[in-house]
Amino acid sequence: MARERGLDLVEVSPTQRPPVAKILDYGKFKYEQNRKDRENRKHQKAGEVKEVRFRPLTSDHDVNFKVRTMQKFLKAGNKVKVTVRMRGRERIHPELAATLLTKVVDKLKHLSTVERPVSAERSDQISIILSPVRGASSGK
């Protein structure tokens, strides 16, 4: 039937039982599929990674202020990279930076999950990446 009409027999969904096939122009079918895929990619939100930096001896007030900023980022659906940068003699006390990171993670545990655990990127900084919990984002 397809040859009589000058069209192609295209298997549309091979996973169904029985498989579904249609008689149509294959070139037009591929073109429309590409357009749909491109349109779907336009509407996807690319998750940004926002970075918040600390020093090991950051005061509690400043930590709380930055935690509120991170809450806004997480509610908007963005990932947050928390970095603690150490300079000079601070480098010999990396446990202070790790303690600060665990404090921040504890304050944000209701909004986020740890995507990448504590890691030393360079000798003078350690970081962690938090991703938003599905139900916590506001859906913007």
Tab-separated table of C-alpha atoms in Angstrom:
chain	number	residue	atom	x	y	z
A	1	MET	CA	0.000	0.000	0.000
A	2	ALA	CA	2.857	2.362	0.823
A	3	ARG	CA	4.583	1.780	-2.528
A	4	GLU	CA	1.322	2.415	-4.392
A	5	ARG	CA	1.018	5.811	-2.706
A	6	GLY	CA	4.717	6.653	-3.100
A	7	LEU	CA	5.237	6.852	0.681
A	8	ASP	CA	7.169	4.926	3.320
A	9	LEU	CA	6.070	2.404	5.952
A	10	VAL	CA	7.451	3.797	9.221
A	11	GLU	CA	7.472	1.913	12.532
A	12	VAL	CA	6.292	4.638	14.927
A	13	SER	CA	6.460	2.823	18.276
A	14	PRO	CA	8.318	-0.482	18.153
A	15	THR	CA	8.027	-1.132	21.889
A	16	GLN	CA	4.251	-1.575	21.889
A	17	ARG	CA	2.644	-4.954	21.328
A	18	PRO	CA	1.813	-5.184	18.473
A	19	PRO	CA	4.255	-2.588	17.048
A	20	VAL	CA	2.603	0.465	15.503
A	21	ALA	CA	3.500	1.390	11.930
A	22	LYS	CA	2.185	4.214	9.736
A	23	ILE	CA	2.255	4.991	6.050
A	24	LEU	CA	3.813	8.435	5.659
A	25	ASP	CA	6.651	10.430	4.138
A	26	TYR	CA	9.735	9.500	6.190
A	27	GLY	CA	11.603	12.765	5.448
A	28	LYS	CA	8.668	14.838	6.675
A	29	PHE	CA	8.349	12.592	9.753
A	30	LYS	CA	12.036	13.075	10.692
A	31	TYR	CA	11.762	16.843	10.116
A	32	GLU	CA	8.766	17.122	12.448
A	33	GLN	CA	10.483	14.960	15.088
A	34	ASN	CA	13.540	17.243	15.009
A	35	ARG	CA	11.323	20.320	15.367
A	36	LYS	CA	9.525	18.790	18.371
A	37	ASP	CA	12.837	17.859	19.998
A	38	ARG	CA	14.231	21.349	19.433
A	39	GLU	CA	11.084	22.942	20.863
A	40	ASN	CA	11.228	20.710	23.941
A	41	ARG	CA	14.871	21.647	24.536
A	42	LYS	CA	13.943	25.341	24.435
A	43	HIS	CA	11.491	24.908	27.286
A	44	GLN	CA	13.852	22.971	29.535
A	45	LYS	CA	15.378	24.948	32.345
A	46	ALA	CA	19.124	24.586	32.482
A	47	GLY	CA	20.033	24.216	36.142
A	48	GLU	CA	22.509	26.902	37.019
A	49	VAL	CA	25.162	26.367	39.640
A	50	LYS	CA	25.388	29.345	41.978
A	51	GLU	CA	28.525	29.682	44.069
A	52	VAL	CA	28.711	31.026	47.612
A	53	ARG	CA	32.143	31.548	49.144
A	54	PHE	CA	33.205	31.495	52.765
A	55	ARG	CA	36.381	31.814	54.780
A	56	PRO	CA	37.036	29.322	57.606
A	57	LEU	CA	36.475	31.865	60.384
A	58	THR	CA	33.322	33.483	58.977
A	59	SER	CA	31.088	34.783	61.786
A	60	ASP	CA	27.749	33.138	62.576
A	61	HIS	CA	25.787	36.191	61.450
A	62	ASP	CA	27.490	36.211	58.060
A	63	VAL	CA	26.957	32.451	57.698
A	64	ASN	CA	23.244	32.867	58.436
A	65	PHE	CA	22.994	35.711	55.939
A	66	LYS	CA	24.596	33.614	53.190
A	67	VAL	CA	22.444	30.607	54.127
A	68	ARG	CA	19.328	32.727	53.497
A	69	THR	CA	20.737	33.615	50.070
A	70	MET	CA	21.374	29.935	49.362
A	71	GLN	CA	17.782	29.127	50.382
A	72	LYS	CA	16.563	31.528	47.696
A	73	PHE	CA	18.786	29.850	45.101
A	74	LEU	CA	17.587	26.375	46.068
A	75	LYS	CA	13.920	27.402	46.052
A	76	ALA	CA	14.427	28.781	42.545
A	77	GLY	CA	15.668	25.335	41.491
A	78	ASN	CA	19.375	26.135	41.170
A	79	LYS	CA	22.252	24.081	42.478
A	80	VAL	CA	24.555	25.735	44.993
A	81	LYS	CA	28.295	25.265	45.220
A	82	VAL	CA	29.543	26.136	48.701
A	83	THR	CA	33.249	26.931	48.728
A	84	VAL	CA	35.523	27.630	51.686
A	85	ARG	CA	38.730	29.379	50.656
A	86	MET	CA	41.708	29.239	52.999
A	87	ARG	CA	44.614	31.651	52.888
A	88	GLY	CA	47.939	31.747	54.655
A	89	ARG	CA	48.023	29.911	57.978
A	90	GLU	CA	44.365	28.904	57.601
A	91	ARG	CA	45.560	26.104	55.288
A	92	ILE	CA	46.975	24.088	58.183
A	93	HIS	CA	43.477	23.857	59.737
A	94	PRO	CA	41.233	22.335	57.057
A	95	GLU	CA	39.022	20.898	59.808
A	96	LEU	CA	37.674	24.410	60.436
A	97	ALA	CA	36.514	24.592	56.820
A	98	ALA	CA	34.970	21.118	57.004
A	99	THR	CA	33.120	22.085	60.199
A	100	LEU	CA	31.772	25.192	58.495
A	101	LEU	CA	30.551	23.154	55.519
A	102	THR	CA	28.769	20.637	57.750
A	103	LYS	CA	27.123	23.525	59.609
A	104	VAL	CA	25.855	24.964	56.315
A	105	VAL	CA	24.611	21.561	55.129
A	106	ASP	CA	22.731	21.050	58.410
A	107	LYS	CA	21.008	24.410	58.039
A	108	LEU	CA	19.926	23.574	54.477
A	109	LYS	CA	19.097	19.882	54.891
A	110	HIS	CA	15.325	20.478	54.531
A	111	LEU	CA	15.807	22.181	51.133
A	112	SER	CA	18.748	20.343	49.614
A	113	THR	CA	20.619	17.123	49.156
A	114	VAL	CA	24.370	16.748	48.857
A	115	GLU	CA	25.133	16.093	45.204
A	116	ARG	CA	28.897	16.069	45.541
A	117	PRO	CA	30.428	15.526	48.995
A	118	VAL	CA	33.245	17.581	50.460
A	119	SER	CA	36.174	17.662	48.071
A	120	ALA	CA	39.417	19.583	47.938
A	121	GLU	CA	39.561	21.236	44.526
A	122	ARG	CA	42.864	22.911	45.214
A	123	SER	CA	45.173	23.038	48.198
A	124	ASP	CA	43.555	26.239	49.425
A	125	GLN	CA	39.846	25.525	48.987
A	126	ILE	CA	37.293	22.831	49.664
A	127	SER	CA	33.767	22.754	48.338
A	128	ILE	CA	30.495	20.891	48.261
A	129	ILE	CA	27.609	20.974	45.786
A	130	LEU	CA	23.997	21.019	46.986
A	131	SER	CA	21.046	20.328	44.734
A	132	PRO	CA	17.444	21.260	45.525
A	133	VAL	CA	15.007	18.674	46.834
A	134	ARG	CA	12.195	18.081	44.296
A	135	GLY	CA	9.333	19.290	46.501
A	136	ALA	CA	11.176	22.358	47.816
A	137	SER	CA	11.367	24.370	44.600
A	138	SER	CA	8.704	26.978	43.973
A	139	GLY	CA	8.185	25.891	40.357
A	140	LYS	CA	9.132	29.163	38.651
